[in-house]
Amino acid sequence: MKATVLYYSHKGKTACLAREIAVYLWSKGLNVSLSAISDFDASKLKDTDLLLSGCWTCGWFVVGQHPHKQWVSSARKMAGAVPPQKLLFFTTYKFRTGGMFRRMKKAMDIPASVPVNSLKSKTGRLTNEDKLILDQFIGLSPYM
């Protein structure tokens, strides 16, 4: 199975989280591609089974929080590349994520009623809970 991990990072925290996600997926036997959104060619998505895409949370506190405009621009090009159940959004934040995931879904033309997997991190590091979410996302039992 091939997973593509794409990120947009401002100060490095989101890049760190993306690297940890990629290494974790690789440790589970997946073929993983990791790239900053600015360096990625969207045509390569035709060969991926799972897409994990994230950026840092822009905006103050809970009001007006949104994905960065560069991530949104790239996300629009990726819309429909994988079905929503094969997509996972991730974000890093300082206070709260607010409507971040709702706006990420909108950028990729996914209806609000359709569930999409997600991870959020204040530290830029994977927690044990995050690893369980990733295991479920890739179809592994947490007891394997």
mmCIF file of C-alpha atoms in Angstrom:
data_model
loop_
_atom_site.group_PDB
_atom_site.id
_atom_site.type_symbol
_atom_site.label_atom_id
_atom_site.label_comp_id
_atom_site.label_asym_id
_atom_site.label_seq_id
_atom_site.Cartn_x
_atom_site.Cartn_y
_atom_site.Cartn_z
ATOM 1 C CA MET A 1 0.000 0.000 0.000
ATOM 2 C CA LYS A 2 1.291 3.486 -0.853
ATOM 3 C CA ALA A 3 0.694 6.527 1.334
ATOM 4 C CA THR A 4 1.434 10.119 0.377
ATOM 5 C CA VAL A 5 2.060 12.602 3.194
ATOM 6 C CA LEU A 6 1.876 16.250 2.111
ATOM 7 C CA TYR A 7 2.301 19.276 4.339
ATOM 8 C CA TYR A 8 2.625 23.033 4.451
ATOM 9 C CA SER A 9 4.670 24.271 7.385
ATOM 10 C CA HIS A 10 5.405 27.786 8.613
ATOM 11 C CA LYS A 11 7.930 27.351 11.418
ATOM 12 C CA GLY A 12 8.637 23.616 11.223
ATOM 13 C CA LYS A 13 6.135 22.139 13.687
ATOM 14 C CA THR A 14 3.852 20.823 10.927
ATOM 15 C CA ALA A 15 6.855 19.486 8.986
ATOM 16 C CA CYS A 16 7.942 17.624 12.134
ATOM 17 C CA LEU A 17 4.470 16.095 12.528
ATOM 18 C CA ALA A 18 4.417 15.110 8.838
ATOM 19 C CA ARG A 19 7.819 13.394 9.207
ATOM 20 C CA GLU A 20 6.664 11.509 12.286
ATOM 21 C CA ILE A 21 3.516 10.375 10.465
ATOM 22 C CA ALA A 22 5.576 9.243 7.454
ATOM 23 C CA VAL A 23 8.086 7.319 9.580
ATOM 24 C CA TYR A 24 5.285 5.675 11.570
ATOM 25 C CA LEU A 25 3.495 4.553 8.404
ATOM 26 C CA TRP A 26 6.779 3.292 6.969
ATOM 27 C CA SER A 27 7.375 1.305 10.183
ATOM 28 C CA LYS A 28 4.013 -0.394 9.539
ATOM 29 C CA GLY A 29 5.160 -1.586 6.109
ATOM 30 C CA LEU A 30 3.670 1.085 3.851
ATOM 31 C CA ASN A 31 5.474 2.619 0.898
ATOM 32 C CA VAL A 32 5.511 6.291 1.941
ATOM 33 C CA SER A 33 6.122 9.477 -0.006
ATOM 34 C CA LEU A 34 6.703 12.647 2.076
ATOM 35 C CA SER A 35 6.712 16.083 0.500
ATOM 36 C CA ALA A 36 6.107 19.735 1.169
ATOM 37 C CA ILE A 37 3.086 20.872 -0.817
ATOM 38 C CA SER A 38 5.213 23.408 -2.676
ATOM 39 C CA ASP A 39 7.432 20.600 -4.042
ATOM 40 C CA PHE A 40 4.694 18.117 -4.948
ATOM 41 C CA ASP A 41 3.329 17.230 -8.373
ATOM 42 C CA ALA A 42 -0.384 16.433 -7.976
ATOM 43 C CA SER A 43 -0.281 14.049 -10.950
ATOM 44 C CA LYS A 44 1.611 11.592 -8.718
ATOM 45 C CA LEU A 45 -1.554 11.075 -6.660
ATOM 46 C CA LYS A 46 -2.919 8.623 -9.217
ATOM 47 C CA ASP A 47 -0.492 6.034 -7.768
ATOM 48 C CA THR A 48 -1.364 6.570 -4.098
ATOM 49 C CA ASP A 49 -3.754 4.556 -1.950
ATOM 50 C CA LEU A 50 -3.865 6.904 1.056
ATOM 51 C CA LEU A 51 -3.453 10.670 1.208
ATOM 52 C CA LEU A 52 -2.506 12.456 4.416
ATOM 53 C CA SER A 53 -2.366 16.223 4.042
ATOM 54 C CA GLY A 54 -1.916 18.981 6.568
ATOM 55 C CA CYS A 55 -0.855 22.465 7.455
ATOM 56 C CA TRP A 56 -0.645 24.749 10.432
ATOM 57 C CA THR A 57 -3.743 26.488 11.768
ATOM 58 C CA CYS A 58 -3.864 30.140 10.664
ATOM 59 C CA GLY A 59 -5.972 32.698 12.516
ATOM 60 C CA TRP A 60 -6.380 33.916 16.058
ATOM 61 C CA PHE A 61 -7.753 31.738 18.847
ATOM 62 C CA VAL A 62 -10.948 30.042 17.597
ATOM 63 C CA VAL A 63 -12.246 32.902 15.457
ATOM 64 C CA GLY A 64 -11.452 32.719 11.765
ATOM 65 C CA GLN A 65 -9.092 29.758 11.933
ATOM 66 C CA HIS A 66 -8.326 28.372 8.513
ATOM 67 C CA PRO A 67 -5.756 26.501 6.454
ATOM 68 C CA HIS A 68 -3.025 28.597 4.860
ATOM 69 C CA LYS A 69 -3.851 29.897 1.367
ATOM 70 C CA GLN A 70 -0.972 27.936 -0.187
ATOM 71 C CA TRP A 71 -2.343 24.687 1.270
ATOM 72 C CA VAL A 72 -5.850 25.584 0.026
ATOM 73 C CA SER A 73 -4.518 26.270 -3.472
ATOM 74 C CA SER A 74 -2.789 22.875 -3.579
ATOM 75 C CA ALA A 75 -5.758 21.093 -1.995
ATOM 76 C CA ARG A 76 -8.049 22.310 -4.758
ATOM 77 C CA LYS A 77 -5.750 20.599 -7.288
ATOM 78 C CA MET A 78 -5.937 17.359 -5.272
ATOM 79 C CA ALA A 79 -9.726 17.358 -4.868
ATOM 80 C CA GLY A 80 -11.154 13.980 -5.826
ATOM 81 C CA ALA A 81 -7.740 12.275 -6.091
ATOM 82 C CA VAL A 82 -8.669 9.766 -3.377
ATOM 83 C CA PRO A 83 -12.052 8.954 -1.803
ATOM 84 C CA PRO A 84 -12.703 10.694 1.554
ATOM 85 C CA GLN A 85 -12.304 7.428 3.508
ATOM 86 C CA LYS A 86 -8.709 7.224 2.178
ATOM 87 C CA LEU A 87 -7.932 10.802 3.239
ATOM 88 C CA LEU A 88 -6.611 12.090 6.551
ATOM 89 C CA PHE A 89 -6.146 15.756 7.438
ATOM 90 C CA PHE A 90 -3.675 16.886 10.076
ATOM 91 C CA THR A 91 -2.909 20.252 11.624
ATOM 92 C CA THR A 92 -0.744 21.869 14.254
ATOM 93 C CA TYR A 93 -2.093 24.665 16.414
ATOM 94 C CA LYS A 94 -1.351 26.957 19.352
ATOM 95 C CA PHE A 95 -4.731 27.320 21.077
ATOM 96 C CA ARG A 96 -7.503 25.438 19.240
ATOM 97 C CA THR A 97 -8.255 24.201 15.753
ATOM 98 C CA GLY A 98 -11.651 25.898 15.461
ATOM 99 C CA GLY A 99 -13.207 25.170 12.059
ATOM 100 C CA MET A 100 -9.932 24.032 10.535
ATOM 101 C CA PHE A 101 -10.996 20.543 9.404
ATOM 102 C CA ARG A 102 -14.340 21.811 8.092
ATOM 103 C CA ARG A 103 -12.487 24.342 5.952
ATOM 104 C CA MET A 104 -9.982 21.739 4.784
ATOM 105 C CA LYS A 105 -12.875 19.567 3.613
ATOM 106 C CA LYS A 106 -14.400 22.525 1.805
ATOM 107 C CA ALA A 107 -11.108 23.224 0.001
ATOM 108 C CA MET A 108 -11.154 19.649 -1.333
ATOM 109 C CA ASP A 109 -14.845 19.769 -2.322
ATOM 110 C CA ILE A 110 -15.898 17.245 0.325
ATOM 111 C CA PRO A 111 -19.439 17.762 1.661
ATOM 112 C CA ALA A 112 -19.647 18.724 5.324
ATOM 113 C CA SER A 113 -21.688 15.578 6.081
ATOM 114 C CA VAL A 114 -18.938 13.233 4.824
ATOM 115 C CA PRO A 115 -16.544 12.129 7.592
ATOM 116 C CA VAL A 116 -12.796 12.522 7.063
ATOM 117 C CA ASN A 117 -10.096 11.191 9.386
ATOM 118 C CA SER A 118 -8.052 13.814 11.213
ATOM 119 C CA LEU A 119 -5.170 14.386 13.616
ATOM 120 C CA LYS A 120 -4.266 17.553 15.480
ATOM 121 C CA SER A 121 -1.156 18.331 17.448
ATOM 122 C CA LYS A 122 -0.119 21.171 19.687
ATOM 123 C CA THR A 123 3.468 19.904 19.884
ATOM 124 C CA GLY A 124 4.168 18.557 16.390
ATOM 125 C CA ARG A 125 4.736 15.065 17.815
ATOM 126 C CA LEU A 126 2.690 11.888 17.444
ATOM 127 C CA THR A 127 1.051 10.631 20.609
ATOM 128 C CA ASN A 128 0.056 7.032 21.320
ATOM 129 C CA GLU A 129 -3.550 8.052 20.626
ATOM 130 C CA ASP A 130 -2.468 9.462 17.235
ATOM 131 C CA LYS A 131 -0.767 6.164 16.427
ATOM 132 C CA LEU A 132 -3.995 4.285 17.187
ATOM 133 C CA ILE A 133 -5.874 6.631 14.837
ATOM 134 C CA LEU A 134 -3.261 5.993 12.134
ATOM 135 C CA ASP A 135 -3.501 2.231 12.703
ATOM 136 C CA GLN A 136 -7.269 2.376 12.231
ATOM 137 C CA PHE A 137 -6.865 4.591 9.170
ATOM 138 C CA ILE A 138 -4.530 2.138 7.445
ATOM 139 C CA GLY A 139 -6.674 -0.810 8.483
ATOM 140 C CA LEU A 140 -4.513 -2.349 11.199
ATOM 141 C CA SER A 141 -5.928 -3.677 14.403
ATOM 142 C CA PRO A 142 -4.377 -1.891 17.398
ATOM 143 C CA TYR A 143 -3.626 -5.375 18.776
ATOM 144 C CA MET A 144 -1.405 -6.512 15.875
#
